[in-house]
PDB file of C-alpha atoms in Angstrom:
ATOM      1  CA  UNK A   1       0.226  -0.155  -0.360  1.00 91.00           C
ATOM      2  CA  UNK A   2       1.324   3.539  -1.961  1.00 94.00           C
ATOM      3  CA  UNK A   3       0.672   6.001   0.835  1.00 94.00           C
ATOM      4  CA  UNK A   4       1.824  10.171   0.841  1.00 94.00           C
ATOM      5  CA  UNK A   5       1.844  12.733  -2.190  1.00 94.00           C
ATOM      6  CA  UNK A   6      -0.158  11.457  -5.532  1.00 93.00           C
ATOM      7  CA  UNK A   7       2.253   9.155  -7.106  1.00 94.00           C
ATOM      8  CA  UNK A   8       1.192  11.443 -10.569  1.00 93.00           C
ATOM      9  CA  UNK A   9      -0.430  10.695 -14.155  1.00 94.00           C
ATOM     10  CA  UNK A  10       3.345  11.225 -15.085  1.00 93.00           C
ATOM     11  CA  UNK A  11       5.176   8.704 -13.314  1.00 95.00           C
ATOM     12  CA  UNK A  12       2.239   5.898 -12.592  1.00 94.00           C
ATOM     13  CA  UNK A  13       3.338   3.228 -15.213  1.00 95.00           C
ATOM     14  CA  UNK A  14       6.860   3.867 -13.506  1.00 97.00           C
ATOM     15  CA  UNK A  15       8.472  -0.162 -13.768  1.00 97.00           C
ATOM     16  CA  UNK A  16      11.750  -1.393 -12.757  1.00 97.00           C
ATOM     17  CA  UNK A  17      10.601  -3.142 -17.421  1.00 97.00           C
ATOM     18  CA  UNK A  18       9.866   0.557 -18.464  1.00 96.00           C
ATOM     19  CA  UNK A  19      13.326   1.708 -17.698  1.00 96.00           C
ATOM     20  CA  UNK A  20      15.712   2.575 -19.813  1.00 93.00           C
ATOM     21  CA  UNK A  21      19.348   1.558 -19.483  1.00 94.00           C
ATOM     22  CA  UNK A  22      22.401   1.942 -19.773  1.00 93.00           C
ATOM     23  CA  UNK A  23      26.025   1.923 -18.073  1.00 93.00           C
ATOM     24  CA  UNK A  24      25.367   5.354 -16.471  1.00 92.00           C
ATOM     25  CA  UNK A  25      22.589   3.994 -14.240  1.00 95.00           C
ATOM     26  CA  UNK A  26      23.098   0.719 -14.562  1.00 96.00           C
ATOM     27  CA  UNK A  27      24.390   0.558 -10.472  1.00 96.00           C
ATOM     28  CA  UNK A  28      21.152   2.247  -9.344  1.00 96.00           C
ATOM     29  CA  UNK A  29      18.878   0.060 -11.478  1.00 97.00           C
ATOM     30  CA  UNK A  30      20.738  -2.119  -9.090  1.00 97.00           C
ATOM     31  CA  UNK A  31      20.748  -1.318  -6.129  1.00 97.00           C
ATOM     32  CA  UNK A  32      17.011  -0.380  -6.393  1.00 97.00           C
ATOM     33  CA  UNK A  33      15.734  -3.608  -6.872  1.00 97.00           C
ATOM     34  CA  UNK A  34      17.371  -4.687  -4.490  1.00 96.00           C
ATOM     35  CA  UNK A  35      15.615  -2.447  -2.072  1.00 96.00           C
ATOM     36  CA  UNK A  36      13.072  -3.793  -3.331  1.00 97.00           C
ATOM     37  CA  UNK A  37      14.122  -7.077  -2.514  1.00 96.00           C
ATOM     38  CA  UNK A  38      15.306  -7.968   0.397  1.00 94.00           C
ATOM     39  CA  UNK A  39      13.988  -4.569   2.277  1.00 91.00           C
ATOM     40  CA  UNK A  40      16.832  -4.565   5.213  1.00 91.00           C
ATOM     41  CA  UNK A  41      18.447  -1.028   3.434  1.00 93.00           C
ATOM     42  CA  UNK A  42      17.468   1.990   2.875  1.00 95.00           C
ATOM     43  CA  UNK A  43      19.057   3.891  -1.169  1.00 96.00           C
ATOM     44  CA  UNK A  44      20.258   7.396  -1.655  1.00 93.00           C
ATOM     45  CA  UNK A  45      19.903   8.396  -4.681  1.00 96.00           C
ATOM     46  CA  UNK A  46      22.654  11.798  -6.693  1.00 93.00           C
ATOM     47  CA  UNK A  47      22.169  13.429  -9.512  1.00 92.00           C
ATOM     48  CA  UNK A  48      21.034  15.771 -11.710  1.00 91.00           C
ATOM     49  CA  UNK A  49      17.580  17.024 -12.621  1.00 89.00           C
ATOM     50  CA  UNK A  50      15.907  14.297 -15.300  1.00 89.00           C
ATOM     51  CA  UNK A  51      18.315  11.972 -15.179  1.00 93.00           C
ATOM     52  CA  UNK A  52      15.927   9.186 -13.865  1.00 94.00           C
ATOM     53  CA  UNK A  53      15.613   8.881 -10.469  1.00 96.00           C
ATOM     54  CA  UNK A  54      12.341   9.136 -10.264  1.00 96.00           C
ATOM     55  CA  UNK A  55      11.221   6.296 -12.019  1.00 97.00           C
ATOM     56  CA  UNK A  56      13.608   4.406 -10.002  1.00 97.00           C
ATOM     57  CA  UNK A  57      11.559   5.518  -6.991  1.00 97.00           C
ATOM     58  CA  UNK A  58       8.468   4.929  -8.597  1.00 98.00           C
ATOM     59  CA  UNK A  59       9.677   1.501  -9.823  1.00 98.00           C
ATOM     60  CA  UNK A  60      11.035   1.002  -6.332  1.00 97.00           C
ATOM     61  CA  UNK A  61       7.987   0.863  -4.516  1.00 97.00           C
ATOM     62  CA  UNK A  62       6.113  -0.616  -6.082  1.00 97.00           C
ATOM     63  CA  UNK A  63       7.987  -3.882  -5.725  1.00 97.00           C
ATOM     64  CA  UNK A  64       8.334  -3.620  -3.027  1.00 97.00           C
ATOM     65  CA  UNK A  65       4.484  -3.402  -2.721  1.00 96.00           C
ATOM     66  CA  UNK A  66       4.561  -6.073  -4.401  1.00 95.00           C
ATOM     67  CA  UNK A  67       7.043  -8.527  -3.252  1.00 94.00           C
ATOM     68  CA  UNK A  68       6.273  -7.572   1.199  1.00 94.00           C
ATOM     69  CA  UNK A  69       2.394  -8.067   0.405  1.00 91.00           C
ATOM     70  CA  UNK A  70       0.264 -10.934   0.398  1.00 80.00           C
ATOM     71  CA  UNK A  71      -2.929 -11.654  -0.165  1.00 75.00           C
ATOM     72  CA  UNK A  72      -4.055 -15.267  -0.466  1.00 73.00           C
ATOM     73  CA  UNK A  73      -6.702 -16.376  -2.443  1.00 72.00           C
ATOM     74  CA  UNK A  74     -10.223 -16.408  -0.947  1.00 64.00           C
ATOM     75  CA  UNK A  75     -11.512 -19.673   0.255  1.00 59.00           C
ATOM     76  CA  UNK A  76     -14.458 -21.128  -2.629  1.00 42.00           C
ATOM     77  CA  UNK A  77     -17.250 -21.206  -0.887  1.00 43.00           C
ATOM     78  CA  UNK A  78     -19.296 -24.679  -1.722  1.00 45.00           C
ATOM     79  CA  UNK A  79     -22.457 -25.309  -2.775  1.00 50.00           C
ATOM     80  CA  UNK A  80     -23.336 -28.779  -1.124  1.00 57.00           C
ATOM     81  CA  UNK A  81     -25.271 -28.302   1.712  1.00 59.00           C
ATOM     82  CA  UNK A  82     -24.767 -28.491   5.626  1.00 59.00           C
ATOM     83  CA  UNK A  83     -25.836 -30.632   7.333  1.00 64.00           C
ATOM     84  CA  UNK A  84     -26.268 -29.639  10.711  1.00 64.00           C
ATOM     85  CA  UNK A  85     -26.540 -30.715  14.094  1.00 64.00           C
ATOM     86  CA  UNK A  86     -29.928 -29.608  16.073  1.00 65.00           C
ATOM     87  CA  UNK A  87     -29.967 -28.668  19.529  1.00 64.00           C
ATOM     88  CA  UNK A  88     -30.386 -32.214  20.975  1.00 65.00           C
ATOM     89  CA  UNK A  89     -27.330 -33.218  19.551  1.00 66.00           C
ATOM     90  CA  UNK A  90     -25.265 -29.687  20.386  1.00 62.00           C
ATOM     91  CA  UNK A  91     -25.674 -30.486  24.101  1.00 68.00           C
ATOM     92  CA  UNK A  92     -25.416 -34.368  23.930  1.00 65.00           C
ATOM     93  CA  UNK A  93     -21.801 -33.683  22.636  1.00 68.00           C
ATOM     94  CA  UNK A  94     -21.089 -30.025  25.697  1.00 65.00           C
ATOM     95  CA  UNK A  95     -19.300 -31.773  27.815  1.00 61.00           C
ATOM     96  CA  UNK A  96     -17.028 -34.133  25.433  1.00 61.00           C
ATOM     97  CA  UNK A  97     -15.944 -30.153  23.981  1.00 60.00           C
ATOM     98  CA  UNK A  98     -15.933 -28.800  27.881  1.00 60.00           C
ATOM     99  CA  UNK A  99     -13.024 -31.580  28.089  1.00 55.00           C
ATOM    100  CA  UNK A 100     -11.502 -30.688  24.884  1.00 57.00           C
ATOM    101  CA  UNK A 101     -10.792 -27.636  25.959  1.00 53.00           C
ATOM    102  CA  UNK A 102      -7.327 -27.225  26.689  1.00 52.00           C
ATOM    103  CA  UNK A 103      -6.622 -28.729  23.353  1.00 52.00           C
ATOM    104  CA  UNK A 104      -3.961 -26.776  20.890  1.00 56.00           C
ATOM    105  CA  UNK A 105      -5.866 -23.096  20.305  1.00 56.00           C
ATOM    106  CA  UNK A 106      -6.501 -23.569  16.053  1.00 55.00           C
ATOM    107  CA  UNK A 107      -3.795 -20.492  14.780  1.00 58.00           C
ATOM    108  CA  UNK A 108      -3.766 -19.387  11.391  1.00 53.00           C
ATOM    109  CA  UNK A 109      -0.696 -20.853   9.004  1.00 55.00           C
ATOM    110  CA  UNK A 110       1.165 -18.823   7.755  1.00 54.00           C
ATOM    111  CA  UNK A 111      -0.219 -18.352   4.008  1.00 54.00           C
ATOM    112  CA  UNK A 112      -3.128 -17.724   5.481  1.00 56.00           C
ATOM    113  CA  UNK A 113      -1.937 -14.360   7.562  1.00 64.00           C
ATOM    114  CA  UNK A 114      -3.410 -11.468   5.053  1.00 72.00           C
ATOM    115  CA  UNK A 115      -0.278  -8.199   4.990  1.00 83.00           C
ATOM    116  CA  UNK A 116       0.140  -5.348   3.111  1.00 91.00           C
ATOM    117  CA  UNK A 117       3.116  -3.817   3.710  1.00 95.00           C
ATOM    118  CA  UNK A 118       3.310  -0.028   4.482  1.00 96.00           C
ATOM    119  CA  UNK A 119       4.638   2.417   2.089  1.00 98.00           C
ATOM    120  CA  UNK A 120       5.104   6.661   1.909  1.00 97.00           C
ATOM    121  CA  UNK A 121       6.186   8.315  -0.199  1.00 97.00           C
ATOM    122  CA  UNK A 122       6.465  12.315  -0.080  1.00 96.00           C
ATOM    123  CA  UNK A 123       8.107  14.904  -2.464  1.00 95.00           C
ATOM    124  CA  UNK A 124       9.878  17.079  -0.149  1.00 92.00           C
ATOM    125  CA  UNK A 125       8.011  20.221  -0.663  1.00 91.00           C
ATOM    126  CA  UNK A 126       5.013  18.027  -0.676  1.00 94.00           C
ATOM    127  CA  UNK A 127       6.435  16.489   2.568  1.00 94.00           C
ATOM    128  CA  UNK A 128       7.588  20.431   4.241  1.00 91.00           C
ATOM    129  CA  UNK A 129       3.635  21.908   3.665  1.00 92.00           C
ATOM    130  CA  UNK A 130       2.212  17.868   4.814  1.00 94.00           C
ATOM    131  CA  UNK A 131       3.989  18.636   8.075  1.00 92.00           C
ATOM    132  CA  UNK A 132       3.628  22.090   9.003  1.00 89.00           C
ATOM    133  CA  UNK A 133      -0.568  21.553   8.005  1.00 92.00           C
ATOM    134  CA  UNK A 134      -0.645  19.097  10.980  1.00 92.00           C
ATOM    135  CA  UNK A 135       1.529  21.075  13.117  1.00 87.00           C
ATOM    136  CA  UNK A 136      -1.105  23.663  13.171  1.00 90.00           C
ATOM    137  CA  UNK A 137      -4.393  21.570  13.548  1.00 93.00           C
ATOM    138  CA  UNK A 138      -1.592  19.849  16.654  1.00 90.00           C
ATOM    139  CA  UNK A 139      -1.700  17.171  14.120  1.00 92.00           C
ATOM    140  CA  UNK A 140       1.308  15.130  14.121  1.00 92.00           C
ATOM    141  CA  UNK A 141       0.128  12.157  12.037  1.00 95.00           C
ATOM    142  CA  UNK A 142       1.938  12.638   8.792  1.00 95.00           C
ATOM    143  CA  UNK A 143       5.207  12.825  10.966  1.00 94.00           C
ATOM    144  CA  UNK A 144       4.415   9.707  12.237  1.00 95.00           C
ATOM    145  CA  UNK A 145       3.800   7.547   9.214  1.00 97.00           C
ATOM    146  CA  UNK A 146       6.895   9.046   8.199  1.00 97.00           C
ATOM    147  CA  UNK A 147       8.553   7.674  11.549  1.00 96.00           C
ATOM    148  CA  UNK A 148       6.425   3.942  11.389  1.00 96.00           C
ATOM    149  CA  UNK A 149       5.955   2.470   8.764  1.00 97.00           C
ATOM    150  CA  UNK A 150       8.116   0.266   6.324  1.00 97.00           C
ATOM    151  CA  UNK A 151       9.619   1.966   3.948  1.00 97.00           C
ATOM    152  CA  UNK A 152      10.081   6.243   3.418  1.00 97.00           C
ATOM    153  CA  UNK A 153      10.968   6.864   0.012  1.00 97.00           C
ATOM    154  CA  UNK A 154      11.888  10.919  -0.480  1.00 95.00           C
ATOM    155  CA  UNK A 155      11.591  12.509  -3.543  1.00 95.00           C
ATOM    156  CA  UNK A 156      14.081  15.916  -4.224  1.00 91.00           C
ATOM    157  CA  UNK A 157      15.650  16.423  -1.503  1.00 87.00           C
ATOM    158  CA  UNK A 158      17.322  19.493  -0.759  1.00 82.00           C
ATOM    159  CA  UNK A 159      14.149  21.815  -2.614  1.00 80.00           C
ATOM    160  CA  UNK A 160      12.370  22.217  -0.399  1.00 74.00           C
ATOM    161  CA  UNK A 161      13.252  25.762   2.332  1.00 77.00           C
ATOM    162  CA  UNK A 162      15.433  24.463   5.161  1.00 69.00           C
ATOM    163  CA  UNK A 163      13.845  26.250   8.415  1.00 78.00           C
ATOM    164  CA  UNK A 164      14.479  25.723  11.268  1.00 83.00           C
ATOM    165  CA  UNK A 165      11.198  24.369  11.279  1.00 80.00           C
ATOM    166  CA  UNK A 166      11.812  21.171   8.132  1.00 76.00           C
ATOM    167  CA  UNK A 167      15.036  20.299  10.232  1.00 82.00           C
ATOM    168  CA  UNK A 168      13.676  19.521  13.608  1.00 85.00           C
ATOM    169  CA  UNK A 169      11.157  17.482  11.816  1.00 86.00           C
ATOM    170  CA  UNK A 170      12.987  15.392   8.860  1.00 86.00           C
ATOM    171  CA  UNK A 171      15.549  14.475  11.501  1.00 86.00           C
ATOM    172  CA  UNK A 172      13.281  13.779  14.124  1.00 90.00           C
ATOM    173  CA  UNK A 173      12.075  11.025  11.439  1.00 92.00           C
ATOM    174  CA  UNK A 174      15.795  10.324  10.088  1.00 89.00           C
ATOM    175  CA  UNK A 175      16.613   9.362  13.930  1.00 91.00           C
ATOM    176  CA  UNK A 176      13.614   7.348  14.192  1.00 93.00           C
ATOM    177  CA  UNK A 177      13.954   4.864  11.105  1.00 93.00           C
ATOM    178  CA  UNK A 178      17.297   4.755  11.885  1.00 92.00           C
ATOM    179  CA  UNK A 179      17.012   3.257  15.317  1.00 93.00           C
ATOM    180  CA  UNK A 180      14.242   1.494  14.845  1.00 94.00           C
ATOM    181  CA  UNK A 181      16.432   0.021  10.934  1.00 94.00           C
ATOM    182  CA  UNK A 182      13.380   0.985   8.835  1.00 95.00           C
ATOM    183  CA  UNK A 183      14.643   1.890   4.822  1.00 95.00           C
ATOM    184  CA  UNK A 184      14.548   4.405   3.901  1.00 95.00           C
ATOM    185  CA  UNK A 185      14.757   5.699   0.247  1.00 96.00           C
ATOM    186  CA  UNK A 186      16.428   9.119  -1.393  1.00 94.00           C
ATOM    187  CA  UNK A 187      16.247  11.474  -4.429  1.00 95.00           C
ATOM    188  CA  UNK A 188      18.638  14.256  -3.966  1.00 92.00           C
ATOM    189  CA  UNK A 189      20.014  16.815  -6.760  1.00 89.00           C
ATOM    190  CA  UNK A 190      21.994  18.549  -5.053  1.00 87.00           C
ATOM    191  CA  UNK A 191      26.395  17.486  -6.114  1.00 81.00           C
ATOM    192  CA  UNK A 192      27.722  16.562  -3.155  1.00 82.00           C
ATOM    193  CA  UNK A 193      27.876  15.690   0.840  1.00 83.00           C
ATOM    194  CA  UNK A 194      29.276  18.488   1.133  1.00 85.00           C
ATOM    195  CA  UNK A 195      25.790  20.302   0.458  1.00 83.00           C
ATOM    196  CA  UNK A 196      24.025  18.312   2.207  1.00 81.00           C
ATOM    197  CA  UNK A 197      26.317  19.262   5.916  1.00 79.00           C
ATOM    198  CA  UNK A 198      25.096  22.234   5.066  1.00 82.00           C
ATOM    199  CA  UNK A 199      21.616  22.650   5.146  1.00 78.00           C
ATOM    200  CA  UNK A 200      20.948  19.714   6.877  1.00 78.00           C
ATOM    201  CA  UNK A 201      24.453  19.318   9.094  1.00 75.00           C
ATOM    202  CA  UNK A 202      26.698  16.567   9.007  1.00 80.00           C
ATOM    203  CA  UNK A 203      23.692  13.995  11.469  1.00 76.00           C
ATOM    204  CA  UNK A 204      21.256  13.336   9.314  1.00 72.00           C
ATOM    205  CA  UNK A 205      23.945  12.489   6.435  1.00 75.00           C
ATOM    206  CA  UNK A 206      26.036  10.483   8.701  1.00 81.00           C
ATOM    207  CA  UNK A 207      22.199   8.054   9.591  1.00 77.00           C
ATOM    208  CA  UNK A 208      22.029   7.586   5.777  1.00 73.00           C
ATOM    209  CA  UNK A 209      25.058   6.808   4.699  1.00 74.00           C
ATOM    210  CA  UNK A 210      24.698   4.411   7.645  1.00 78.00           C
ATOM    211  CA  UNK A 211      22.193   2.395   6.517  1.00 85.00           C
ATOM    212  CA  UNK A 212      21.486   3.077   2.971  1.00 90.00           C
ATOM    213  CA  UNK A 213      23.368   1.783  -0.338  1.00 92.00           C
ATOM    214  CA  UNK A 214      25.179   5.819  -1.492  1.00 91.00           C
ATOM    215  CA  UNK A 215      24.516   6.214  -5.442  1.00 94.00           C
ATOM    216  CA  UNK A 216      25.018   8.103  -7.759  1.00 93.00           C
ATOM    217  CA  UNK A 217      22.353   8.243 -11.152  1.00 93.00           C
ATOM    218  CA  UNK A 218      24.760   9.773 -14.869  1.00 88.00           C
ATOM    219  CA  UNK A 219      24.014  11.160 -18.018  1.00 82.00           C
ATOM    220  CA  UNK A 220      21.558  13.620 -20.244  1.00 79.00           C
ATOM    221  CA  UNK A 221      18.808  14.968 -18.679  1.00 79.00           C
ATOM    222  CA  UNK A 222      15.988  12.317 -21.088  1.00 70.00           C
ATOM    223  CA  UNK A 223      12.974  15.396 -20.069  1.00 65.00           C
ATOM    224  CA  UNK A 224      15.013  17.239 -22.748  1.00 58.00           C
ATOM    225  CA  UNK A 225      14.429  14.786 -25.381  1.00 55.00           C
ATOM    226  CA  UNK A 226      11.531  13.219 -25.049  1.00 56.00           C
ATOM    227  CA  UNK A 227       9.375  15.584 -23.450  1.00 59.00           C
ATOM    228  CA  UNK A 228       9.532  18.924 -25.085  1.00 59.00           C
ATOM    229  CA  UNK A 229       5.826  19.823 -26.689  1.00 61.00           C
ATOM    230  CA  UNK A 230       6.686  20.543 -30.654  1.00 63.00           C
ATOM    231  CA  UNK A 231       5.230  22.846 -32.592  1.00 59.00           C
ATOM    232  CA  UNK A 232       3.336  21.789 -35.624  1.00 56.00           C
TER     233      UNK A 232
END
């Protein structure tokens, strides 16, 4: 289950199968597939605009959701009629059932238990706006969801204005997830770790470096070549 901000029409069809792999992005592609499959470590994607970081994040979320969610198949209803015991028969067997009260309690097998992965997807501008709205209403619902979800995905990291409020909330979320060993995926246009430290401090970067694959996505800006509208 993917929650948070809408993925949007432009990226809703992004999958690993539709990603164009090249020598400049293969390492990031393989690392994102590993995050989706294993669900243990996060990833930090570095790269300039238009190199496919958001595509990889969306593909990773979808694969993570598919891999780590399970809905058991519903049993087909039988068309056969079932014989219902009479009241007398039920009363006659009551004492025997009471004697068996200490017998093993039936339980569901692993294959019968539904599990749904919880993924939060947030471009940073949207997350900051939502956090501010929550605080104004005396709520921490978004912050709590970001801390406790199975996989947190932060896109366009560094695009927001770094106020004290933003820094405090992001540090709280990052620190919580680091201590809980929950994976976080981050994509940023910031050029290097020095830029992250300058904007957010060394603590946040240290948390990510200690729990995430660190991968550069290079290549040409795909948007300039494939998405520019043309006049007839």
